[in-house]
Amino acid sequence: MRSEYHARSESLRSWRRSQSLVALSAVLSCLAGCSDPAPVPEVEPREEQPEDSAEEVETLVREHAPETREISTEGGTTVRAESIVASVRRGDVLLAVASTENRVGILARAGDGEQRWLTEATLDECSLASGAVEQADGISDRAIASANLDCGEEGQVRYLWPLRLGAGLPRVLESIALRGEVGGDFGFVAVDDDEHPDLRGTLSLANTVMTLEWLDRAGGLARADEEPARTLARAREAGQSLAPIVRAFCRRAEGDAMVRLGAGRWGLECPEDALPAEGVRQAIEFAESGPLDEAVLALSDSADPRVLAAVIARARVVSVRRVGEVNLSASSLDSGLHFEGAALRFNGDSTGEVSHPVASSGSSQRVMEVVSACGGPEAHILDQGVELRVRLATQEGCERELRHPWVLLGWAPQGLVSARGGQRMVAPLSAELRPAGPPRELGRQTPAPAPLRGARSDVTGETWVYETPVGVLRFANESVQLLRSENWDALGTSPSSAALSSSGEVAFVRGNAVYLFEL
């Protein structure tokens, strides 16, 4: 029996064929002779994605015992790990649900290329117990990989990674983690009226069932935001207690939710009026006395006003002066704001094409942009006209929806250094700018790689700035300040970049305006 997705796709293809025949008939009638050309019905164009059929590309899915260390294809493509529990071979591409060292995720290799992680999570005190890869019914280029972790007294954790299969390495579309008593059933279905498979998942806890949906768009999966608000509203109307739903699904200060999408903290964003008063009280206490940078990064778009006020009360209020404008394109990720000595510049002028200002000691090597990706952010490096990609930091799941993303601090002899608030990572590089090992975290007490060349850090790497929607965090000598002006909220959009001078001056961009703190 055909799947719902397959049937709806066939219907849409039949409609498009009929539209094409109507248009062709109109053109032929005019060629036969007509004074006024008959109007040709307009058909809205849509970029089609190449489809792989099961007959064209063989897909072989297998499960393995956790003791499996190595798997290979007949052509010699091999993946090695400490534990491999499931695999899928598609053409010359081999991927495995695996664990190694303190990581669990999807390892992949194409032909004789390098083995690499497509996505990964931290094992902590857990072990990889089992896993699977299930191909979507009736859709040859979609699959869902899963890993089940045994965490001892903490129970079990289950990871799910929806995949898009195709030529080359697969693409991880989302990262979903479940723990505790929450169950989950995910699959690809047709949610809207296009020919692209969407993702639908059902989460269950006791008598509560919640449906999550993602629509397949050009930039990846986009989740509809009706949940958990819709489930909470139904429970409230039925007179049910909201507490079990909030504890299991909502993002709170306690961090004990049982579901996580992408990266960051456990829990989904819930309406503030659904959160228990106790949870708000604890969030206020953390905002008042917790580490300042962690309190800032814990703020969400719908944070309780009292929590937001507690964080802002800890800020250092400083006057700001508008010093210029920068012409940003709609697709720009960074203004290129940086200091050259005492001079503040943005890409050298205010109208040039935007590119990241961070360059290596060699003038031919430049980081052009930092992009979000499943498994962690990537830096795109231009080296003598060749674009290279380097994983800056290891991040569980997908980073696309992070309110506070990773930013690049700069180049050091040991590699590229990035930061997310007070958390720093170094991505080791070889002399040829190839990854020389996985990114590693720098502790607060760990000396930074130096000398460091970048816009957001001084040359020692011990002082750096990080822009946030509520102010600019300044880290120096193991202390943290939140810099903010009296008129901060009136300045407009959130800062898009920040820069630190060798003398300690701090500048930032909001909208197209460049501001300087008068410290």
Coordinates of C-alpha atoms in Angstrom, one line a residue:
M1 CA 0.0 0.0 0.0
R2 CA 1.4 3.4 -0.9
S3 CA 2.3 5.9 1.8
E4 CA 0.3 9.1 2.4
Y5 CA 3.3 11.1 1.2
H6 CA 3.7 9.1 -2.0
A7 CA 0.0 9.4 -2.9
R8 CA -0.1 13.2 -2.4
S9 CA 3.1 13.6 -4.4
E10 CA 1.7 11.6 -7.4
S11 CA -1.5 13.8 -7.3
L12 CA 0.6 17.0 -7.5
R13 CA 2.7 15.6 -10.3
S14 CA -0.5 14.8 -12.3
W15 CA -1.7 18.3 -11.8
R16 CA 1.6 19.8 -13.1
R17 CA 1.5 17.5 -16.2
S18 CA -2.0 18.8 -16.9
Q19 CA -0.9 22.4 -16.6
S20 CA 2.0 21.7 -19.0
L21 CA -0.4 20.2 -21.6
V22 CA -2.7 23.2 -21.4
A23 CA 0.2 25.6 -22.0
L24 CA 1.5 23.5 -24.9
S25 CA -2.0 23.3 -26.5
A26 CA -2.2 27.1 -26.4
V27 CA 1.1 27.6 -28.2
L28 CA 0.3 25.0 -30.9
S29 CA -3.0 26.7 -31.6
C30 CA -1.3 30.0 -32.4
L31 CA 1.3 28.3 -34.6
A32 CA -1.7 27.1 -36.7
G33 CA -2.8 30.7 -37.1
C34 CA -4.4 33.2 -34.7
S35 CA -4.5 37.0 -34.6
D36 CA -4.3 37.3 -30.8
P37 CA -2.1 34.8 -29.0
A38 CA -4.1 32.8 -26.6
P39 CA -3.0 33.5 -23.0
V40 CA -0.7 30.8 -21.5
P41 CA -1.7 29.8 -18.0
E42 CA 1.0 30.8 -15.5
V43 CA 2.5 28.0 -13.4
E44 CA 4.4 29.1 -10.3
P45 CA 8.0 27.8 -10.7
R46 CA 9.5 25.8 -8.0
E47 CA 13.1 24.5 -7.8
E48 CA 12.9 20.8 -8.0
Q49 CA 15.2 18.6 -5.9
P50 CA 16.8 15.6 -7.6
E51 CA 15.2 12.4 -6.5
D52 CA 16.9 9.1 -5.9
S53 CA 14.9 6.0 -6.5
A54 CA 15.4 2.8 -4.6
E55 CA 16.2 1.1 -8.0
E56 CA 18.9 3.6 -8.9
V57 CA 20.8 3.7 -5.5
E58 CA 20.9 0.6 -3.3
T59 CA 20.4 1.3 0.4
L60 CA 21.5 -1.4 2.8
V61 CA 20.6 -1.0 6.5
R62 CA 22.0 -3.2 9.2
E63 CA 22.1 -3.5 13.0
H64 CA 25.2 -4.6 14.9
A65 CA 26.1 -5.8 18.3
P66 CA 27.6 -3.1 20.5
E67 CA 31.0 -4.9 20.5
T68 CA 31.3 -4.2 16.8
R69 CA 34.4 -2.0 16.1
E70 CA 34.6 -1.9 12.3
I71 CA 32.3 -2.2 9.3
S72 CA 33.2 -2.1 5.6
T73 CA 31.6 -2.1 2.2
E74 CA 32.5 -4.5 -0.6
G75 CA 34.4 -1.6 -2.2
G76 CA 36.6 -1.2 0.8
T77 CA 35.1 1.9 2.5
T78 CA 35.6 1.3 6.3
V79 CA 34.3 3.1 9.4
R80 CA 36.0 2.4 12.8
A81 CA 34.8 3.2 16.3
E82 CA 34.8 1.8 19.8
S83 CA 31.2 0.7 19.4
I84 CA 29.0 0.5 16.3
V85 CA 25.3 -0.5 16.7
A86 CA 23.7 0.3 13.3
S87 CA 24.8 1.2 9.8
V88 CA 23.5 2.2 6.4
R89 CA 25.3 1.9 3.1
R90 CA 24.2 3.9 0.1
G91 CA 26.4 3.7 -2.9
D92 CA 30.0 4.3 -1.8
V93 CA 28.8 6.2 1.4
L94 CA 28.9 4.3 4.7
L95 CA 27.5 5.8 7.9
A96 CA 27.3 4.3 11.4
V97 CA 25.5 5.0 14.7
A98 CA 28.6 4.8 16.9
S99 CA 30.4 5.9 20.0
T100 CA 34.1 6.6 20.6
E101 CA 35.9 8.2 23.5
N102 CA 33.2 10.3 25.1
R103 CA 31.1 10.9 22.1
V104 CA 28.1 9.3 20.4
G105 CA 26.5 10.1 17.1
I106 CA 26.8 9.4 13.4
L107 CA 30.2 8.6 11.8
A108 CA 30.3 8.7 8.0
R109 CA 32.8 8.1 5.2
A110 CA 32.4 8.4 1.5
G111 CA 34.7 6.3 -0.7
D112 CA 38.3 6.8 0.3
G113 CA 37.6 10.1 2.0
E114 CA 38.2 11.0 5.6
Q115 CA 36.0 9.5 8.4
R116 CA 34.0 12.3 10.1
W117 CA 31.2 12.9 12.5
L118 CA 28.0 14.2 10.9
T119 CA 26.6 14.9 14.4
E120 CA 27.6 14.0 17.9
A121 CA 26.6 14.3 21.5
T122 CA 28.5 13.8 24.8
L123 CA 28.2 10.4 26.4
D124 CA 28.9 11.6 29.9
E125 CA 28.3 8.6 32.2
C126 CA 26.4 6.7 29.6
S127 CA 27.2 3.8 27.3
L128 CA 25.8 3.0 23.8
A129 CA 23.4 0.1 24.2
S130 CA 21.7 -0.2 20.8
G131 CA 20.7 1.8 17.7
A132 CA 19.0 1.6 14.3
V133 CA 18.6 3.3 11.0
E134 CA 15.1 3.1 9.5
Q135 CA 14.4 4.2 5.9
A136 CA 11.2 6.2 5.4
D137 CA 8.3 4.3 3.9
G138 CA 8.0 5.1 0.2
I139 CA 10.7 7.9 0.3
S140 CA 14.1 6.6 -0.8
D141 CA 16.2 9.6 0.3
R142 CA 15.0 10.0 3.9
A143 CA 15.8 7.9 7.0
I144 CA 15.9 8.3 10.7
A145 CA 18.9 7.1 12.7
S146 CA 18.6 6.5 16.5
A147 CA 20.8 5.6 19.4
N148 CA 19.8 4.3 22.8
L149 CA 22.1 5.1 25.7
D150 CA 22.2 3.3 29.1
C151 CA 23.0 5.9 31.8
G152 CA 22.8 3.7 34.9
E153 CA 20.9 5.3 37.7
E154 CA 19.9 8.2 35.5
G155 CA 17.9 5.9 33.2
Q156 CA 18.0 5.8 29.4
V157 CA 18.5 8.6 26.8
R158 CA 17.4 8.2 23.2
Y159 CA 18.8 10.2 20.3
L160 CA 17.0 10.5 16.9
W161 CA 18.6 12.1 13.8
P162 CA 16.4 12.5 10.7
L163 CA 18.6 12.2 7.6
R164 CA 18.5 13.3 4.0
L165 CA 20.3 10.7 1.9
G166 CA 21.7 11.6 -1.5
A167 CA 24.9 12.0 -3.5
G168 CA 27.9 12.2 -1.0
L169 CA 27.6 12.4 2.7
P170 CA 24.0 12.4 4.2
R171 CA 22.7 15.6 5.8
V172 CA 21.5 15.6 9.4
L173 CA 18.2 17.5 9.4
E174 CA 17.6 17.7 13.1
S175 CA 18.7 16.3 16.5
I176 CA 16.1 15.1 19.0
A177 CA 16.9 13.7 22.4
L178 CA 14.4 12.0 24.8
R179 CA 14.9 10.8 28.3
G180 CA 12.9 9.6 31.3
E181 CA 9.4 8.4 30.7
V182 CA 8.8 10.4 27.5
G183 CA 8.2 8.2 24.4
G184 CA 8.6 9.4 20.8
D185 CA 7.5 8.1 17.4
F186 CA 8.9 10.1 14.4
G187 CA 8.5 9.7 10.7
F188 CA 8.4 11.5 7.3
V189 CA 4.9 12.5 6.0
A190 CA 3.3 15.1 3.8
V191 CA 2.2 17.9 6.1
D192 CA 1.7 20.7 3.5
D193 CA 0.9 20.6 -0.2
D194 CA 4.3 20.5 -1.8
E195 CA 6.3 17.5 -3.0
H196 CA 8.8 17.5 -0.2
P197 CA 8.7 15.1 2.7
D198 CA 8.1 16.8 6.1
L199 CA 8.8 15.5 9.6
R200 CA 6.2 14.6 12.2
G201 CA 6.8 13.3 15.7
T202 CA 4.5 12.2 18.5
L203 CA 5.7 12.6 22.1
S204 CA 3.8 10.8 24.8
L205 CA 3.8 10.9 28.6
A206 CA 1.1 9.0 30.6
N207 CA -2.2 10.5 29.2
T208 CA -0.5 13.4 27.4
V209 CA 0.2 13.2 23.6
M210 CA 1.9 16.1 21.8
T211 CA 2.5 16.3 18.0
L212 CA 5.5 18.2 16.6
E213 CA 5.8 19.0 13.0
W214 CA 8.7 20.3 10.8
L215 CA 8.2 21.6 7.2
D216 CA 10.9 20.9 4.7
R217 CA 12.2 24.2 3.4
A218 CA 15.1 25.3 1.3
G219 CA 17.2 26.1 4.4
G220 CA 16.3 22.9 6.2
L221 CA 13.5 21.8 8.5
A222 CA 11.4 24.6 10.0
R223 CA 9.4 23.6 13.1
A224 CA 5.8 24.8 13.6
D225 CA 5.6 26.6 17.0
E226 CA 2.2 25.6 18.1
E227 CA 3.6 23.2 20.7
P228 CA 3.8 22.9 23.7
A229 CA 1.4 25.9 24.0
R230 CA -1.4 24.0 22.3
T231 CA -1.2 20.9 24.6
L232 CA -1.0 23.2 27.7
A233 CA -4.1 25.1 26.5
R234 CA -6.0 21.8 26.0
A235 CA -5.0 20.6 29.4
R236 CA -6.0 23.9 31.1
E237 CA -9.5 23.8 29.3
A238 CA -10.0 20.2 30.5
G239 CA -9.1 21.1 34.1
Q240 CA -6.0 19.0 34.2
S241 CA -2.9 19.8 36.1
L242 CA -0.2 21.5 34.0
A243 CA 2.7 20.5 36.4
P244 CA 3.5 17.1 34.8
I245 CA 3.5 18.6 31.3
V246 CA 5.6 21.5 32.3
R247 CA 8.1 19.3 34.1
A248 CA 8.5 16.9 31.1
F249 CA 8.4 19.3 28.2
C250 CA 9.2 22.9 29.3
R251 CA 12.6 24.6 29.5
R252 CA 13.1 25.7 33.1
A253 CA 15.9 26.7 35.4
E254 CA 16.0 23.2 36.9
G255 CA 17.0 21.8 33.5
D256 CA 15.1 18.5 34.2
A257 CA 12.9 18.4 31.1
M258 CA 12.8 15.1 29.2
V259 CA 13.0 16.4 25.6
R260 CA 15.5 18.5 23.7
L261 CA 15.5 19.7 20.1
G262 CA 18.8 20.7 18.6
A263 CA 21.4 22.1 20.8
G264 CA 21.4 23.9 24.2
R265 CA 19.3 23.3 27.2
W266 CA 16.7 20.5 27.7
G267 CA 13.0 21.5 27.2
L268 CA 10.9 23.4 24.8
E269 CA 10.0 27.0 25.1
C270 CA 6.6 27.3 26.9
P271 CA 4.3 30.3 27.6
E272 CA 5.4 32.0 30.8
D273 CA 2.0 31.8 32.3
A274 CA 2.2 28.0 32.3
L275 CA 5.4 27.8 34.3
P276 CA 4.9 27.2 38.1
A277 CA 5.6 30.1 40.4
E278 CA 8.4 28.0 42.0
G279 CA 10.2 27.7 38.7
V280 CA 10.1 31.5 38.1
R281 CA 11.4 32.1 41.6
Q282 CA 14.4 29.8 41.0
A283 CA 15.0 31.5 37.7
I284 CA 15.0 34.9 39.4
E285 CA 17.5 33.6 42.0
F286 CA 19.8 32.3 39.3
A287 CA 19.6 35.6 37.4
E288 CA 20.4 37.5 40.6
S289 CA 23.3 35.4 41.9
G290 CA 24.4 32.8 39.3
P291 CA 27.4 33.4 37.0
L292 CA 26.6 36.5 35.1
D293 CA 27.4 35.1 31.6
E294 CA 25.4 32.0 32.3
A295 CA 22.4 34.0 33.5
V296 CA 22.5 36.1 30.3
L297 CA 22.7 33.1 28.1
A298 CA 19.8 31.4 30.0
L299 CA 17.5 34.2 28.9
S300 CA 14.9 33.3 26.3
D301 CA 12.8 35.5 24.0
S302 CA 9.8 34.9 26.3
A303 CA 11.7 35.3 29.6
D304 CA 9.6 36.4 32.6
P305 CA 10.1 40.2 33.0
R306 CA 11.3 39.7 36.6
V307 CA 14.0 37.4 35.4
L308 CA 15.1 39.8 32.7
A309 CA 15.1 42.7 35.2
A310 CA 17.3 40.7 37.6
V311 CA 19.9 40.2 34.9
I312 CA 19.8 43.8 33.7
A313 CA 20.2 45.0 37.3
R314 CA 23.7 43.5 37.3
A315 CA 24.8 45.3 34.2
R316 CA 27.4 48.1 34.1
V317 CA 25.6 51.1 32.6
V318 CA 27.8 53.0 30.1
S319 CA 27.2 55.8 27.7
V320 CA 27.4 54.9 24.0
R321 CA 28.3 57.1 21.0
R322 CA 27.2 56.5 17.5
V323 CA 30.4 56.6 15.3
G324 CA 29.3 55.5 11.9
E325 CA 27.2 53.2 9.7
V326 CA 27.9 50.0 7.9
N327 CA 26.1 48.8 4.7
L328 CA 25.0 45.3 5.5
S329 CA 23.4 42.9 3.0
A330 CA 20.4 40.8 4.0
S331 CA 22.5 37.7 4.0
S332 CA 25.4 39.1 6.1
L333 CA 26.4 37.2 9.2
D334 CA 28.9 39.7 10.4
S335 CA 29.6 43.4 9.8
G336 CA 33.4 42.9 9.7
L337 CA 33.7 45.4 12.6
H338 CA 37.3 45.5 14.0
F339 CA 40.0 47.8 15.3
E340 CA 43.2 48.6 13.5
G341 CA 45.2 50.1 16.2
A342 CA 43.1 53.0 17.5
A343 CA 41.1 53.2 14.3
L344 CA 37.7 51.5 14.2
R345 CA 36.9 49.9 10.8
F346 CA 34.3 47.7 9.2
N347 CA 35.7 45.8 6.2
G348 CA 38.0 48.8 5.6
D349 CA 35.1 51.1 4.6
S350 CA 31.3 51.4 5.0
T351 CA 30.2 50.2 1.6
G352 CA 32.4 47.2 0.7
E353 CA 31.2 43.6 0.4
V354 CA 30.8 42.1 3.9
S355 CA 33.3 39.4 4.9
H356 CA 34.7 38.3 8.2
P357 CA 37.7 40.5 9.3
V358 CA 39.6 37.7 10.8
A359 CA 42.7 36.7 8.8
S360 CA 45.7 34.5 9.5
S361 CA 49.3 35.7 9.6
G362 CA 49.3 34.8 5.9
S363 CA 47.4 37.3 3.8
S364 CA 46.0 34.6 1.5
Q365 CA 44.0 32.9 4.3
R366 CA 40.8 34.5 5.6
V367 CA 37.7 33.3 7.4
M368 CA 34.8 34.4 5.3
E369 CA 31.9 33.4 7.5
V370 CA 30.8 31.3 10.4
V371 CA 27.7 29.2 9.7
S372 CA 25.5 27.0 11.9
A373 CA 25.5 23.3 11.3
C374 CA 24.4 20.1 13.0
G375 CA 27.1 19.0 15.3
G376 CA 28.6 22.5 15.8
P377 CA 29.4 25.7 13.9
E378 CA 31.7 25.7 10.9
A379 CA 34.2 28.4 9.7
H380 CA 34.5 28.8 5.9
I381 CA 38.1 29.6 5.1
L382 CA 39.3 31.0 1.8
D383 CA 42.8 29.9 1.1
Q384 CA 44.2 31.1 -2.3
G385 CA 40.8 30.9 -3.8
V386 CA 39.9 27.5 -2.3
E387 CA 37.1 27.3 0.3
L388 CA 37.7 25.0 3.2
R389 CA 35.4 24.1 6.1
V390 CA 36.5 23.7 9.7
R391 CA 34.4 22.6 12.7
L392 CA 34.9 25.3 15.3
A393 CA 33.2 23.7 18.3
T394 CA 31.5 20.4 19.3
Q395 CA 27.8 21.0 19.9
E396 CA 25.1 18.5 20.6
G397 CA 22.5 18.4 17.9
C398 CA 21.7 21.3 15.5
E399 CA 22.7 24.9 16.3
R400 CA 20.4 26.7 14.0
E401 CA 17.9 28.0 16.6
L402 CA 20.5 29.1 19.2
R403 CA 19.7 32.5 20.6
H404 CA 23.3 32.9 21.5
P405 CA 25.4 31.4 18.7
W406 CA 29.1 30.6 18.6
V407 CA 31.4 33.4 17.3
L408 CA 34.9 33.5 16.1
L409 CA 37.6 35.0 18.4
G410 CA 40.5 34.6 16.0
W411 CA 43.5 32.7 14.7
A412 CA 46.2 31.3 17.0
P413 CA 49.2 29.2 16.2
Q414 CA 47.2 26.2 17.6
G415 CA 44.2 26.8 15.4
L416 CA 40.9 28.7 15.3
V417 CA 39.4 29.9 18.6
S418 CA 35.7 30.5 19.1
A419 CA 33.4 31.4 22.0
R420 CA 29.8 31.2 23.1
G421 CA 29.8 33.6 26.1
G422 CA 32.4 32.4 28.5
Q423 CA 32.8 29.0 26.9
R424 CA 35.7 28.8 24.5
M425 CA 36.9 26.1 22.0
V426 CA 40.0 25.7 19.9
A427 CA 39.9 23.9 16.6
P428 CA 43.4 22.5 15.9
L429 CA 44.7 23.1 12.3
S430 CA 47.6 21.8 10.4
A431 CA 49.9 24.0 8.3
E432 CA 47.6 23.2 5.3
L433 CA 44.5 24.5 7.3
R434 CA 43.1 20.9 7.6
P435 CA 41.6 19.8 11.0
A436 CA 44.3 18.3 13.1
G437 CA 42.0 16.8 15.7
P438 CA 38.6 17.4 17.2
P439 CA 37.7 20.8 18.8
R440 CA 38.6 21.0 22.5
E441 CA 37.2 23.1 25.2
L442 CA 39.3 25.7 27.0
G443 CA 38.6 25.9 30.8
R444 CA 38.3 29.2 32.5
Q445 CA 41.7 28.6 34.1
T446 CA 43.3 27.3 30.9
P447 CA 45.7 29.8 29.3
A448 CA 44.4 30.9 25.9
P449 CA 46.3 30.1 22.7
A450 CA 48.4 33.2 21.8
P451 CA 49.1 35.3 20.0
L452 CA 45.4 35.6 19.0
R453 CA 44.5 37.6 15.9
G454 CA 40.8 38.5 15.8
A455 CA 38.2 41.3 16.2
R456 CA 36.6 40.2 19.5
S457 CA 39.8 39.4 21.5
D458 CA 43.0 41.0 22.5
V459 CA 46.3 39.5 21.4
T460 CA 46.7 37.5 24.7
G461 CA 43.4 35.8 24.3
E462 CA 42.6 36.5 27.9
T463 CA 40.2 39.4 27.2
W464 CA 37.3 39.1 24.8
V465 CA 33.8 40.4 24.1
Y466 CA 30.6 38.6 23.2
E467 CA 27.4 40.4 22.0
T468 CA 24.0 39.5 23.3
P469 CA 20.5 40.9 22.9
V470 CA 20.7 42.5 26.4
G471 CA 24.2 43.9 26.2
V472 CA 27.8 43.1 25.4
L473 CA 29.6 40.7 27.8
R474 CA 33.3 41.6 28.5
F475 CA 35.5 38.8 29.9
A476 CA 38.9 39.9 31.5
N477 CA 41.1 38.5 34.2
E478 CA 38.5 35.8 35.2
S479 CA 35.8 38.6 35.7
V480 CA 32.7 39.2 33.6
Q481 CA 30.9 42.5 32.9
L482 CA 27.7 43.1 31.1
L483 CA 28.0 46.4 29.3
R484 CA 24.8 48.2 28.5
S485 CA 23.6 51.8 27.9
E486 CA 20.6 53.5 29.5
N487 CA 18.9 53.7 26.0
W488 CA 19.9 50.1 25.1
D489 CA 16.4 49.0 24.2
A490 CA 15.8 52.0 22.1
L491 CA 18.8 51.3 19.8
G492 CA 16.9 48.8 17.8
T493 CA 17.8 45.2 16.8
S494 CA 20.1 42.9 18.7
P495 CA 23.9 43.5 18.1
S496 CA 25.2 41.6 15.0
S497 CA 28.9 41.9 16.0
A498 CA 31.3 43.4 18.5
A499 CA 35.0 44.4 18.6
L500 CA 37.7 45.0 21.2
S501 CA 40.7 47.3 20.8
S502 CA 44.2 46.7 22.2
S503 CA 43.5 49.6 24.6
G504 CA 40.2 48.0 25.9
E505 CA 37.7 50.0 23.9
V506 CA 34.5 48.1 22.9
A507 CA 32.4 48.7 19.8
F508 CA 29.3 47.0 18.4
V509 CA 26.9 47.1 15.5
R510 CA 23.1 47.3 15.8
G511 CA 21.1 47.5 12.6
N512 CA 23.4 49.5 10.3
A513 CA 24.7 51.8 13.1
V514 CA 28.1 51.4 14.7
Y515 CA 28.4 52.4 18.4
L516 CA 31.3 52.8 20.8
F517 CA 31.1 52.4 24.6
E518 CA 32.6 55.4 26.4
L519 CA 34.4 53.4 29.1

